[in-house]
Short mmCIF file of C-alpha atoms in Angstrom, two decimals:
data_model
loop_
_atom_site.label_atom_id
_atom_site.label_comp_id
_atom_site.label_asym_id
_atom_site.label_seq_id
_atom_site.Cartn_x
_atom_site.Cartn_y
_atom_site.Cartn_z
CA MET A 1 111.55 96.56 99.47
CA ILE A 2 111.17 100.52 99.85
CA GLU A 3 111.42 101.67 102.85
CA ASN A 4 108.69 103.64 104.75
CA PRO A 5 109.15 107.29 104.99
CA VAL A 6 108.48 107.87 108.36
CA ARG A 7 110.71 105.49 111.31
CA LEU A 8 110.14 104.48 114.46
CA VAL A 9 114.09 104.78 116.07
CA PRO A 10 114.42 102.47 118.81
CA PRO A 11 117.34 103.18 121.27
CA ARG A 12 119.96 101.33 122.38
CA ARG A 13 121.02 101.84 125.85
CA HIS A 14 123.69 100.68 127.69
CA GLY A 15 123.03 100.31 131.52
CA ASP A 16 124.43 99.21 134.99
CA ALA A 17 123.51 100.00 138.55
CA ARG A 18 124.25 103.25 137.86
CA GLY A 19 121.78 103.65 134.97
CA TRP A 20 122.29 103.71 130.77
CA PHE A 21 123.76 105.99 128.37
CA THR A 22 122.34 106.23 124.54
CA GLU A 23 123.65 107.70 121.42
CA ASN A 24 120.56 109.76 120.42
CA TYR A 25 121.65 111.09 117.10
CA ASN A 26 124.72 109.52 115.36
CA ARG A 27 124.39 110.50 111.45
CA ASP A 28 126.59 107.87 110.13
CA THR A 29 124.34 105.49 112.24
CA PHE A 30 121.46 107.24 111.07
CA VAL A 31 122.64 106.85 107.52
CA THR A 32 122.40 103.36 108.00
CA LEU A 33 119.09 102.73 108.77
CA GLY A 34 118.05 105.37 105.07
CA ILE A 35 117.91 108.87 107.26
CA ASN A 36 119.96 111.34 105.43
CA SER A 37 118.64 114.50 106.63
CA THR A 38 121.27 117.10 108.41
CA PHE A 39 119.45 118.33 110.89
CA VAL A 40 120.37 122.18 111.71
CA GLN A 41 117.87 123.44 114.32
CA ASP A 42 117.27 122.05 117.47
CA ASN A 43 113.16 122.74 119.16
CA HIS A 44 112.41 122.19 123.10
CA SER A 45 108.71 122.12 124.38
CA TYR A 46 107.09 122.01 127.52
CA SER A 47 103.66 120.99 128.22
CA ALA A 48 101.92 121.48 131.38
CA PRO A 49 98.68 119.49 131.22
CA ALA A 50 98.20 116.39 130.16
CA PHE A 51 96.39 116.11 126.90
CA THR A 52 97.92 119.41 125.65
CA LEU A 53 97.87 118.55 122.14
CA ARG A 54 99.87 120.32 119.28
CA GLY A 55 99.72 119.95 115.84
CA LEU A 56 99.38 118.91 112.77
CA HIS A 57 102.44 121.05 111.40
CA PHE A 58 104.74 121.14 108.81
CA GLN A 59 106.43 123.88 106.78
CA THR A 60 106.01 124.26 103.33
CA PRO A 61 108.31 123.90 100.88
CA PRO A 62 111.46 125.28 99.79
CA ARG A 63 111.39 125.44 103.37
CA GLY A 64 110.42 122.13 104.30
CA GLN A 65 111.23 120.12 107.53
CA ASP A 66 112.60 116.50 108.49
CA LYS A 67 112.33 116.11 111.90
CA LEU A 68 113.26 113.95 114.94
CA VAL A 69 111.16 113.74 117.75
CA ARG A 70 111.75 112.48 121.58
CA CYS A 71 109.82 112.53 124.44
CA ILE A 72 112.48 113.59 127.53
CA ARG A 73 109.73 113.48 130.43
CA GLY A 74 106.44 111.82 130.42
CA ARG A 75 104.76 110.58 127.52
CA ILE A 76 103.41 111.60 124.28
CA TYR A 77 101.19 109.91 121.37
CA ASP A 78 103.16 111.80 118.48
CA VAL A 79 101.74 111.00 114.88
CA ALA A 80 102.71 111.99 111.22
CA VAL A 81 100.06 112.07 108.46
CA ASP A 82 100.79 111.63 104.81
CA VAL A 83 100.08 115.42 102.87
CA ARG A 84 101.86 114.22 99.91
CA ARG A 85 99.75 114.90 96.84
CA GLU A 86 98.75 111.69 94.52
CA SER A 87 100.31 109.23 97.26
CA PRO A 88 98.17 106.19 97.61
CA THR A 89 98.51 106.72 101.32
CA TYR A 90 97.77 110.39 101.33
CA GLY A 91 95.59 110.91 104.40
CA GLN A 92 96.74 108.16 106.42
CA TRP A 93 98.50 108.28 109.44
CA VAL A 94 100.69 106.61 112.00
CA GLY A 95 101.70 106.74 115.39
CA ALA A 96 103.91 105.40 118.44
CA GLU A 97 103.93 106.25 122.04
CA LEU A 98 107.53 108.04 122.65
CA SER A 99 108.15 108.71 126.31
CA ALA A 100 111.47 109.37 128.66
CA GLU A 101 111.33 105.94 129.77
CA ASN A 102 111.14 104.05 126.06
CA GLY A 103 113.71 106.78 124.99
CA HIS A 104 111.59 105.67 120.97
CA GLN A 105 112.52 108.68 118.75
CA LEU A 106 109.85 108.90 115.25
CA PHE A 107 111.50 110.14 112.02
CA ILE A 108 108.60 112.29 110.31
CA PRO A 109 110.41 113.40 106.81
CA ILE A 110 109.07 116.45 104.90
CA GLY A 111 106.10 115.78 102.98
CA PHE A 112 104.23 114.61 106.56
CA ALA A 113 102.08 116.49 109.28
CA HIS A 114 103.33 116.42 112.73
CA GLY A 115 101.53 116.18 115.74
CA PHE A 116 101.41 114.93 119.51
CA VAL A 117 99.04 115.16 122.22
CA THR A 118 100.74 114.69 125.87
CA LEU A 119 99.35 111.76 127.92
CA GLU A 120 100.37 113.14 131.21
CA PRO A 121 101.11 116.20 132.88
CA ASP A 122 105.03 117.85 132.67
CA CYS A 123 106.21 116.37 129.42
CA GLU A 124 109.18 117.70 127.44
CA VAL A 125 109.47 117.27 123.88
CA THR A 126 112.79 117.81 121.87
CA TYR A 127 113.67 117.65 118.00
CA LYS A 128 115.88 118.09 115.63
CA CYS A 129 114.51 119.85 112.55
CA SER A 130 115.84 119.75 108.48
CA ASP A 131 115.53 123.62 108.10
CA THR A 132 115.15 126.65 110.36
CA TYR A 133 111.83 127.48 111.41
CA ALA A 134 110.65 130.17 108.14
CA PRO A 135 107.19 131.84 109.14
CA ASP A 136 106.00 132.30 105.65
CA ASN A 137 106.40 128.85 104.85
CA ASP A 138 104.48 127.40 108.13
CA GLY A 139 101.25 125.43 108.08
CA GLY A 140 99.28 122.77 108.95
CA ILE A 141 95.88 120.76 108.82
CA ALA A 142 93.66 120.54 112.18
CA TRP A 143 94.23 117.58 114.17
CA ASP A 144 90.55 116.72 114.33
CA SER A 145 89.87 116.26 110.44
CA VAL A 146 92.04 112.98 109.94
CA GLY A 147 90.37 110.44 111.77
CA ILE A 148 93.28 110.26 114.06
CA ASP A 149 92.67 107.66 117.13
CA TRP A 150 94.05 110.13 119.53
CA PRO A 151 94.17 108.01 123.29
CA MET A 152 92.61 110.34 125.38
CA PRO A 153 89.60 109.20 127.41
CA ALA A 154 86.03 109.72 125.93
CA GLY A 155 84.85 113.45 125.88
CA THR A 156 88.12 114.82 126.45
CA VAL A 157 88.74 118.44 124.89
CA PRO A 158 92.55 118.58 124.28
CA LYS A 159 94.36 121.80 125.15
CA LEU A 160 94.98 123.78 121.85
CA SER A 161 96.93 126.70 120.92
CA ALA A 162 95.31 129.62 119.34
CA LYS A 163 96.81 128.73 115.94
CA ASP A 164 95.52 125.23 116.15
CA THR A 165 91.94 125.63 116.41
CA HIS A 166 92.20 127.67 113.38
CA GLN A 167 93.69 125.15 110.63
CA LEU A 168 92.33 124.09 107.71
CA ALA A 169 90.70 120.48 107.89
CA LEU A 170 92.46 118.28 105.36
CA ALA A 171 89.58 117.98 103.02
CA ASP A 172 90.26 121.40 102.58
CA PHE A 173 93.69 121.28 101.95
CA ASP A 174 95.83 122.21 98.92
CA SER A 175 99.15 120.23 99.40
CA PRO A 176 102.41 121.16 98.20
CA PHE A 177 104.39 118.62 98.65
CA PRO A 178 104.80 115.98 95.73
CA TYR A 179 105.18 112.34 96.40
CA ASP A 180 108.36 110.57 96.21
CA GLY A 181 107.30 106.83 95.66
CA ARG A 182 107.40 105.93 99.25
CA PRO A 183 104.20 105.05 100.73
CA LEU A 184 103.35 105.17 104.47
CA ALA A 185 103.17 101.69 106.02
CA PRO A 186 102.78 100.52 109.35
CA LEU A 187 105.66 101.08 112.11
CA SER A 188 107.59 98.02 113.13
#
């Protein structure tokens, strides 16, 4: 069976009356999960208002980035969109709620656009990247061009950056990402 390229990674928490301990990343553990990335950059974002939407972003080859995303304060809905040309699941997406409470992480490989919406005020998100930021390879697609079922109240207009208000629609995007033989599957 071919592994899903996007992976939801639930934590193992060891707790007692004082609280809990978890190991967020261990290379050997992640290799057993089929995640062989070497991470070289950590990012941390803070979003003050609820329904701040960041995405859908990626870096193009040769500076593509695998990402390992987690929410350390608040709750977000995190998504990955398949943008690999010739993929049978091109344009399809998966999403999961990540929160400080559940500790879940989402692994998003190269060839997927990534974005999230905050579900409450004062959210902090951290993520590891397999390459450093490269402005010449920075790219994205419009958050509302994929058909994502963003969990926002009817009529809500998300808070967007200037950059995210001017992204190409998926239908106008010419993907530089090759398909690797692993179709996107629902998260388990």
